[in-house]
C-alpha positions as a printed NumPy array, in Angstrom:
array([[-19.947, -20.156, -12.287],
       [-22.07 , -19.364,  -9.22 ],
       [-23.339, -15.793,  -9.037],
       [-22.802, -14.251,  -5.615],
       [-23.85 , -10.67 ,  -6.391],
       [-27.188, -11.2  ,  -8.135],
       [-29.054,  -8.02 ,  -8.948],
       [-25.945,  -5.842,  -9.051],
       [-24.904,  -4.699, -12.493],
       [-21.513,  -3.408, -13.565],
       [-20.844,  -0.117, -11.758],
       [-20.828,   2.839, -14.147],
       [-20.094,   6.561, -13.996],
       [-23.296,   8.614, -13.725],
       [-21.952,  11.968, -12.526],
       [-22.351,  14.2  ,  -9.496],
       [-26.114,  14.576,  -9.883],
       [-26.811,  10.838,  -9.73 ],
       [-28.655,   9.487,  -6.697],
       [-27.917,   5.871,  -7.596],
       [-25.893,   4.398,  -4.696],
       [-24.395,   1.827,  -7.075],
       [-22.852,   4.332,  -9.488],
       [-19.717,   6.447,  -9.58 ],
       [-20.289,  10.149,  -9.018],
       [-16.684,  11.302,  -9.655],
       [-14.677,   8.373, -11.033],
       [-14.941,   8.558, -14.819],
       [-12.337,   6.034, -15.948],
       [-11.917,   7.551, -19.428],
       [-11.772,  11.209, -18.395],
       [ -8.415,  12.711, -19.384],
       [ -6.524,  14.724, -16.781],
       [ -3.016,  16.049, -17.398],
       [ -2.668,  13.864, -20.466],
       [ -3.772,  10.547, -18.924],
       [ -7.124,   8.992, -18.14 ],
       [ -8.315,   8.665, -14.564],
       [ -7.89 ,   4.894, -14.871],
       [ -4.255,   5.339, -15.918],
       [ -3.524,   7.782, -13.094],
       [ -5.236,   5.846, -10.304],
       [ -4.645,   2.191, -11.246],
       [ -7.23 ,   0.945,  -8.755],
       [ -7.04 ,  -2.495,  -7.152],
       [ -9.263,  -4.382,  -4.703],
       [ -7.863,  -6.803,  -2.151],
       [ -8.677, -10.478,  -1.681],
       [ -8.211, -10.748,   2.089],
       [-10.651,  -8.327,   3.719],
       [-13.305,  -8.77 ,   1.04 ],
       [-13.377, -12.533,   0.575],
       [-11.586, -14.122,   3.549],
       [-12.631, -12.06 ,   6.56 ],
       [-15.936, -13.002,   8.168],
       [-16.415,  -9.967,  10.401],
       [-14.745, -11.319,  13.524],
       [-12.885,  -9.177,  16.036],
       [-11.176,  -9.936,  19.376],
       [-14.507,  -9.527,  21.162],
       [-16.998, -11.035,  18.728],
       [-17.822, -13.821,  16.332],
       [-18.334, -13.53 ,  12.579],
       [-21.104, -11.181,  11.502],
       [-20.936, -11.793,   7.738],
       [-22.872, -14.568,   6.033],
       [-20.63 , -15.192,   3.016],
       [-22.028, -17.804,   0.644],
       [-18.6  , -18.431,  -0.868],
       [-17.255, -19.716,   2.46 ],
       [-19.954, -22.37 ,   2.944],
       [-18.226, -25.678,   2.272],
       [-16.287, -28.203,   4.312],
       [-13.873, -28.775,   1.426],
       [-11.01 , -26.208,   1.612],
       [-10.303, -26.369,  -2.132],
       [-13.988, -25.926,  -2.923],
       [-14.035, -22.853,  -0.643],
       [-10.971, -21.486,  -2.449],
       [-12.643, -21.932,  -5.836],
       [-15.867, -20.276,  -4.644],
       [-13.835, -17.375,  -3.215],
       [-12.236, -16.977,  -6.634],
       [-15.666, -17.001,  -8.295],
       [-16.956, -14.351,  -5.888],
       [-13.798, -12.244,  -6.119],
       [-13.665, -12.054,  -9.892],
       [-17.389, -11.416, -10.152],
       [-16.93 ,  -8.54 ,  -7.702],
       [-13.775,  -7.15 ,  -9.349],
       [-15.451,  -7.189, -12.754],
       [-18.681,  -5.577, -11.606],
       [-16.764,  -2.935,  -9.632],
       [-14.746,  -2.001, -12.745],
       [-11.333,  -2.13 , -11.078],
       [ -8.501,  -3.169, -13.403],
       [ -6.344,  -4.831, -10.706],
       [ -6.49 ,  -7.045,  -7.639],
       [ -4.03 ,  -8.107,  -4.893],
       [ -3.652, -11.268,  -2.814],
       [ -1.688, -13.194,  -0.175],
       [ -0.894, -16.813,  -0.99 ],
       [ -3.097, -18.159,   1.815],
       [ -5.988, -15.905,   0.782],
       [ -6.396, -17.796,  -2.473],
       [ -5.409, -21.337,  -1.445],
       [ -5.714, -23.533,   1.669],
       [ -2.519, -23.466,   3.693],
       [ -2.501, -27.216,   4.216],
       [ -0.892, -29.242,   6.989],
       [  2.642, -29.06 ,   5.622],
       [  4.744, -27.462,   2.887],
       [  3.936, -30.108,   0.273],
       [  0.204, -29.58 ,   0.757],
       [  0.714, -25.811,   0.67 ],
       [  2.635, -26.002,  -2.613],
       [  0.104, -28.332,  -4.255],
       [ -2.919, -26.324,  -3.11 ],
       [ -1.383, -23.023,  -4.181],
       [ -0.341, -24.363,  -7.582],
       [ -3.867, -25.632,  -8.181],
       [ -5.377, -22.241,  -7.339],
       [ -2.832, -20.298,  -9.413],
       [ -4.183, -22.277, -12.38 ],
       [ -7.671, -21.06 , -11.428],
       [ -6.543, -17.423, -11.068],
       [ -4.742, -17.537, -14.396],
       [ -7.89 , -18.8  , -16.106],
       [-10.054, -16.156, -14.454],
       [ -7.667, -13.364, -15.428],
       [ -7.842, -14.613, -19.006],
       [-11.653, -14.694, -18.935],
       [-12.149, -11.27 , -17.335],
       [ -9.118,  -9.194, -18.372],
       [ -8.296,  -8.573, -14.698],
       [ -4.648,  -7.906, -13.873],
       [ -2.589,  -8.518, -10.749],
       [ -1.176,  -5.397,  -9.12 ],
       [  0.8  ,  -7.405,  -6.582],
       [  1.08 , -10.71 ,  -4.818],
       [  2.59 , -11.54 ,  -1.435],
       [  3.014, -14.352,   1.081],
       [  1.267, -14.456,   4.44 ],
       [  4.183, -15.057,   6.806],
       [  2.471, -13.673,   9.904],
       [ -0.865, -15.405,  10.639],
       [  0.161, -18.982,  11.377],
       [  1.314, -19.618,  14.987],
       [  4.741, -20.629,  13.655],
       [  5.25 , -16.92 ,  12.912],
       [  4.311, -15.639,  16.365],
       [  7.964, -14.597,  16.879],
       [  8.431, -13.348,  13.339],
       [  9.29 , -14.968,  10.03 ],
       [ 12.66 , -13.782,   8.713],
       [ 13.484, -12.38 ,  12.178],
       [ 12.475, -15.569,  14.024],
       [ 14.949, -17.111,  16.517],
       [ 14.438, -20.477,  14.77 ],
       [ 16.108, -20.781,  11.313],
       [ 13.57 , -23.451,  10.323],
       [ 10.832, -20.808,  10.53 ],
       [ 13.003, -18.565,   8.315],
       [ 13.252, -21.441,   5.815],
       [  9.483, -22.063,   5.908],
       [  8.8  , -18.386,   5.178],
       [ 11.394, -18.421,   2.396],
       [  9.552, -21.343,   0.793],
       [  6.284, -19.416,   0.854],
       [  7.897, -16.33 ,  -0.657],
       [  9.623, -18.459,  -3.314],
       [  6.259, -19.876,  -4.383],
       [  4.362, -16.599,  -4.086],
       [  6.946, -14.753,  -6.182],
       [  6.761, -17.459,  -8.844],
       [  2.972, -17.219,  -8.891],
       [  3.1  , -13.415,  -9.082],
       [  5.44 , -13.587, -12.082],
       [  3.306, -16.198, -13.821],
       [  0.137, -14.144, -13.29 ],
       [  1.752, -10.994, -14.707],
       [  1.928,  -9.218, -11.356],
       [  3.465,  -5.773, -11.572],
       [  4.863,  -5.788,  -8.017],
       [  5.706,  -8.163,  -5.193],
       [  5.096,  -6.941,  -1.615],
       [  6.94 ,  -7.899,   1.566],
       [  4.917,  -6.956,   4.636],
       [  6.804,  -7.808,   7.817],
       [  3.655,  -8.375,   9.814],
       [  5.572,  -9.762,  12.794],
       [  9.11 ,  -8.697,  11.928],
       [  9.697,  -6.87 ,  15.184],
       [  9.769,  -7.502,  18.904],
       [  7.489,  -7.554,  21.918],
       [ 10.195,  -7.105,  24.573],
       [ 13.926,  -6.44 ,  24.514],
       [ 14.313,  -8.877,  27.409],
       [ 14.415, -11.794,  24.954],
       [ 15.483, -10.046,  21.725],
       [ 18.84 ,  -9.723,  19.925],
       [ 18.246,  -6.679,  17.726],
       [ 21.48 ,  -7.024,  15.756],
       [ 20.837, -10.7  ,  15.016],
       [ 17.258, -10.132,  13.905],
       [ 18.177,  -7.23 ,  11.619],
       [ 20.92 ,  -9.347,  10.037],
       [ 18.433, -12.146,   9.399],
       [ 15.877,  -9.769,   7.925],
       [ 18.51 ,  -8.108,   5.74 ],
       [ 19.689, -11.46 ,   4.401],
       [ 16.088, -12.453,   3.658],
       [ 15.574,  -9.294,   1.613],
       [ 18.827,  -9.896,  -0.261],
       [ 17.689, -13.424,  -1.098],
       [ 14.385, -12.092,  -2.434],
       [ 16.174,  -9.604,  -4.692],
       [ 18.625, -12.252,  -5.869],
       [ 15.714, -14.525,  -6.76 ],
       [ 13.873, -11.734,  -8.548],
       [ 16.789, -11.335, -10.934],
       [ 17.288, -15.09 , -11.281],
       [ 13.716, -15.704, -12.468],
       [ 13.536, -12.518, -14.524],
       [ 10.685, -10.936, -12.612],
       [ 10.325,  -7.471, -14.12 ],
       [  8.087,  -6.035, -11.406],
       [  8.999,  -3.966,  -8.368],
       [  9.805,  -5.418,  -4.949],
       [  7.996,  -3.416,  -2.264],
       [  8.271,  -3.196,   1.531],
       [  5.163,  -2.007,   3.381],
       [  6.116,   0.107,   6.438],
       [  4.187,  -0.177,   9.688],
       [  5.252,   1.02 ,  13.159],
       [  3.634,  -1.48 ,  15.521],
       [  0.578,  -3.701,  15.896],
       [  0.731,  -6.635,  15.842],
       [  4.204,  -6.335,  17.401],
       [  5.214,  -3.646,  19.893],
       [  7.872,  -2.367,  17.5  ],
       [  8.404,  -3.37 ,  13.874],
       [ 11.666,  -3.   ,  11.993],
       [  9.907,  -1.361,   9.01 ],
       [  8.528,   1.43 ,  11.22 ],
       [  8.13 ,   4.087,   8.507],
       [  9.555,   5.059,   5.116],
       [ 12.648,   6.763,   6.541],
       [ 13.385,   3.729,   8.723],
       [ 13.002,   1.418,   5.721],
       [ 15.431,   3.576,   3.758],
       [ 18.054,   3.289,   6.505],
       [ 17.546,  -0.475,   6.612],
       [ 17.88 ,  -0.794,   2.835],
       [ 21.065,   1.304,   2.857],
       [ 22.558,  -0.957,   5.538],
       [ 22.116,  -4.009,   3.332],
       [ 22.825,  -2.412,  -0.053],
       [ 19.237,  -2.674,  -1.268],
       [ 18.253,   0.987,  -1.67 ],
       [ 18.206,   0.684,  -5.464],
       [ 16.355,  -2.634,  -5.481],
       [ 13.331,  -2.183,  -3.209],
       [ 10.69 ,   0.542,  -2.925],
       [  7.824,   1.113,  -0.496],
       [  4.137,   0.304,  -0.532],
       [  2.715,   3.045,   1.706],
       [ -0.507,   2.503,   3.606],
       [ -2.387,   5.58 ,   4.795],
       [ -3.397,   4.033,   8.136],
       [  0.163,   2.825,   8.786],
       [  1.459,   6.341,   8.105],
       [ -0.776,   7.885,  10.746],
       [  0.005,   5.123,  13.249],
       [  3.694,   6.015,  12.899],
       [  2.922,   9.604,  13.894],
       [  3.148,  11.003,  10.364],
       [  0.621,  12.246,   7.874],
       [ -0.115,  10.196,   4.756],
       [  1.249,  13.103,   2.694],
       [  4.497,  13.088,   4.684],
       [  5.148,   9.405,   3.985],
       [  4.512,   9.808,   0.252],
       [  6.67 ,  12.949,   0.079],
       [  9.455,  11.188,   1.999],
       [  9.316,   8.227,  -0.379],
       [  9.443,  10.385,  -3.507],
       [ 12.32 ,  12.463,  -2.087],
       [ 14.334,   9.295,  -1.401],
       [ 13.51 ,   7.593,  -4.708],
       [ 11.548,   4.886,  -2.88 ],
       [  7.986,   5.569,  -4.015],
       [  6.277,   2.443,  -5.288],
       [  2.602,   1.888,  -4.523],
       [ -0.244,   2.811,  -2.144],
       [ -2.675,   0.964,   0.108],
       [ -5.532,   3.447,   0.193],
       [ -7.462,   3.523,   3.451],
       [ -7.725,   5.567,   6.653],
       [ -7.701,   5.147,  10.393],
       [ -9.854,   6.676,  13.082],
       [ -8.311,   9.57 ,  15.022],
       [ -9.936,   8.311,  18.209],
       [ -8.606,   4.764,  17.834],
       [ -4.953,   3.807,  18.086],
       [ -4.974,   0.757,  15.839],
       [ -5.27 ,  -0.217,  12.197],
       [ -8.975,   0.188,  11.38 ],
       [ -8.558,  -0.027,   7.574],
       [-11.566,   2.141,   6.765],
       [-12.357,   3.355,   3.26 ],
       [-10.84 ,   6.759,   2.389],
       [-13.395,   9.56 ,   2.443],
       [-11.377,  12.787,   2.79 ],
       [-10.724,  14.696,  -0.424],
       [ -8.894,  17.316,   1.621],
       [ -6.32 ,  14.778,   2.847],
       [ -5.962,  12.794,  -0.351],
       [ -5.717,  15.779,  -2.718],
       [ -2.408,  16.644,  -1.052],
       [ -1.274,  13.017,  -1.389],
       [ -2.205,  13.029,  -5.075],
       [ -0.327,  16.31 ,  -5.476],
       [  2.871,  14.629,  -4.22 ],
       [  2.337,  11.672,  -6.545],
       [  1.699,  13.867,  -9.587],
       [  4.759,  16.014,  -8.809],
       [  6.838,  12.835,  -8.801],
       [  5.513,  11.759, -12.196],
       [  2.767,   9.399, -11.038],
       [  2.791,   5.654, -10.586],
       [  4.986,   3.351, -12.644],
       [  4.206,  -0.22 , -11.538],
       [  2.201,   0.825,  -8.463],
       [ -1.388,   1.882,  -7.945],
       [ -4.104,   2.454,  -5.354],
       [ -5.033,  -0.82 ,  -3.677],
       [ -8.   ,  -0.633,  -1.328],
       [ -6.65 ,  -2.463,   1.723],
       [ -9.964,  -1.718,   3.367],
       [-12.641,  -3.579,   5.246],
       [-16.268,  -2.966,   6.   ],
       [-17.459,  -2.276,   9.501],
       [-18.785,  -5.409,  11.225],
       [-22.321,  -3.971,  11.072],
       [-22.166,  -3.626,   7.26 ],
       [-23.342,  -7.156,   6.589],
       [-24.991,  -6.911,   3.159],
       [-22.971,  -8.037,   0.143],
       [-23.885,  -4.742,  -1.555],
       [-21.954,  -2.948,   1.19 ],
       [-18.735,  -4.187,  -0.456],
       [-19.691,  -2.097,  -3.471],
       [-20.754,   0.946,  -1.447],
       [-17.403,   1.071,   0.364],
       [-15.299,   0.78 ,  -2.789],
       [-17.452,   3.199,  -4.8  ],
       [-16.998,   5.829,  -2.094],
       [-13.259,   5.234,  -1.947],
       [-12.855,   5.385,  -5.723],
       [-14.897,   8.582,  -5.965],
       [-12.83 ,  10.124,  -3.16 ],
       [ -9.562,   9.378,  -4.954],
       [-10.974,  10.581,  -8.287],
       [-12.004,  13.921,  -6.776],
       [ -8.611,  14.139,  -5.09 ],
       [ -6.921,  13.594,  -8.446],
       [ -8.924,  16.418, -10.01 ],
       [ -8.087,  18.814,  -7.188],
       [ -4.406,  17.868,  -7.291],
       [ -4.335,  18.404, -11.044],
       [ -5.609,  21.951, -10.497],
       [ -2.792,  22.538,  -8.022],
       [ -0.286,  21.318, -10.611],
       [ -1.765,  23.403, -13.43 ],
       [ -1.375,  26.612, -11.421],
       [  1.349,  25.505,  -9.06 ],
       [  1.551,  28.324,  -6.545],
       [  2.953,  25.859,  -4.006],
       [  5.883,  24.86 ,  -6.233],
       [  6.555,  28.498,  -7.132],
       [  6.639,  29.41 ,  -3.452],
       [  8.98 ,  26.536,  -2.629],
       [ 11.304,  27.436,  -5.511],
       [ 11.417,  31.054,  -4.369],
       [ 12.003,  30.06 ,  -0.753],
       [ 15.071,  27.976,  -1.638],
       [ 16.399,  30.073,  -4.528],
       [ 19.484,  31.072,  -2.522],
       [ 20.778,  27.521,  -2.866],
       [ 20.987,  27.98 ,  -6.632],
       [ 23.011,  31.182,  -6.289],
       [ 26.726,  31.556,  -5.664],
       [ 26.939,  30.936,  -1.905],
       [ 24.429,  28.084,  -1.744],
       [ 25.857,  26.347,  -4.816],
       [ 29.394,  26.488,  -3.414],
       [ 28.248,  25.02 ,  -0.076],
       [ 26.479,  22.115,  -1.765],
       [ 29.427,  21.458,  -4.122],
       [ 31.762,  21.205,  -1.147],
       [ 33.821,  24.275,  -2.063],
       [ 33.801,  25.389,   1.574],
       [ 35.146,  23.694,   4.671],
       [ 33.511,  24.577,   7.958],
       [ 36.409,  26.944,   8.7  ],
       [ 36.463,  28.642,   5.291],
       [ 32.697,  29.108,   5.381],
       [ 32.972,  30.754,   8.797],
       [ 35.762,  33.005,   7.46 ],
       [ 33.598,  33.951,   4.465],
       [ 30.596,  34.754,   6.672],
       [ 32.696,  37.117,   8.814],
       [ 34.45 ,  38.738,   5.847],
       [ 31.189,  39.298,   3.956],
       [ 29.491,  40.491,   7.164],
       [ 26.409,  38.418,   6.353],
       [ 23.319,  39.37 ,   8.344],
       [ 20.334,  37.334,   7.069],
       [ 16.856,  38.581,   7.912],
       [ 13.883,  36.297,   8.692],
       [ 11.492,  35.681,   5.795],
       [  7.859,  34.615,   6.239],
       [  7.005,  30.997,   5.491],
       [  3.467,  32.119,   4.532],
       [  1.906,  28.914,   5.843],
       [ -1.548,  30.397,   6.36 ],
       [ -1.561,  31.948,   2.893],
       [ -0.618,  28.619,   1.305],
       [ -3.251,  26.76 ,   3.319],
       [ -5.799,  29.236,   1.993],
       [ -4.596,  28.637,  -1.572],
       [ -5.065,  24.884,  -1.134],
       [ -8.512,  25.333,   0.427],
       [ -9.634,  27.58 ,  -2.427],
       [ -8.896,  24.722,  -4.825],
       [-10.26 ,  21.894,  -2.716],
       [-13.52 ,  23.527,  -1.693],
       [-14.347,  25.267,  -4.96 ]])
């Protein structure tokens, strides 16, 4: 196997005092926190697409990366070299999982038969590499958004032949994910939305998308895939408006088509902020609705209104996200996938390691801070006290449905209720959180 990262050894934990840029300062995989190791809590994954397929292009500039694994005129040879580079990187980075799209790992080909043959050949390669390295697949997915055939959507496309083409990709990608032991299968509706209502039938497109999701779930049960089906919400970009806008929107969609107990969400930090929410809000919404599945860990730029996919670097933000995850019992089949890309100026192969090391250390520190919040959970105590009335006689009767609107109004008058405002103590609680985070 060709070595693409010569001179870089397996990344190890060296502690906060280390000055080695190629070492973990906070992520100690075997450190036990709240009864589980950091590795078990965080379930880190690295992605195939940004790291091994992207060449540093943007709408205004050519490729800036000189990737040795992309230097061949034979598409299958390129795919095999990408696999060599990817598994060398994953192993040296010490992540237990990886994620891919079908067309990341295999040439798309000129037609469906070529696609199926190429993908099958590369699934053999991935299976062998997983066996050799011990790497596991967090999730697989199909790229039903990049090819021009998907410019008007995949499942929501006006042309049913495009729907059928996308279904064929998903059929093959789900089969590959099952074969490779994937713990989840993701559906990202990259172009499932609209650009203008002047040429769009919203009802028709939602019906198509709902039927597609039902078919995916039906197939999951048919083939005995034991993993979780995930939808990844995103508000817009590349389309003006996408049908999976945010977690709450996804929940409403799933309820409409009877899928709320079959599909969960893969939440991306940068998508959360693009939808006008905080990352913490999206995770809390998902856990409250029973939809929490997995995370794409990254961040956006507050001064830029698009998906910049930068590595997470804020312990303050992510400690609160980890707090929500820990409160909900942690991941089951999900984990933290770094759907992140280097800046176009970061052209050295070692920069791939620097970005991921920083992201992993950030999430490890966030885990430790969140664990401290859980161990002395002033926030939960405050919340319980704030809502305690709903466990008492009046609140319990309202929730049980013992009152009609009229009888409740009669009760309020008869009891002469006169509730007084109670402080929400927001500033106090913010101070409590800061004392933990910045200690």
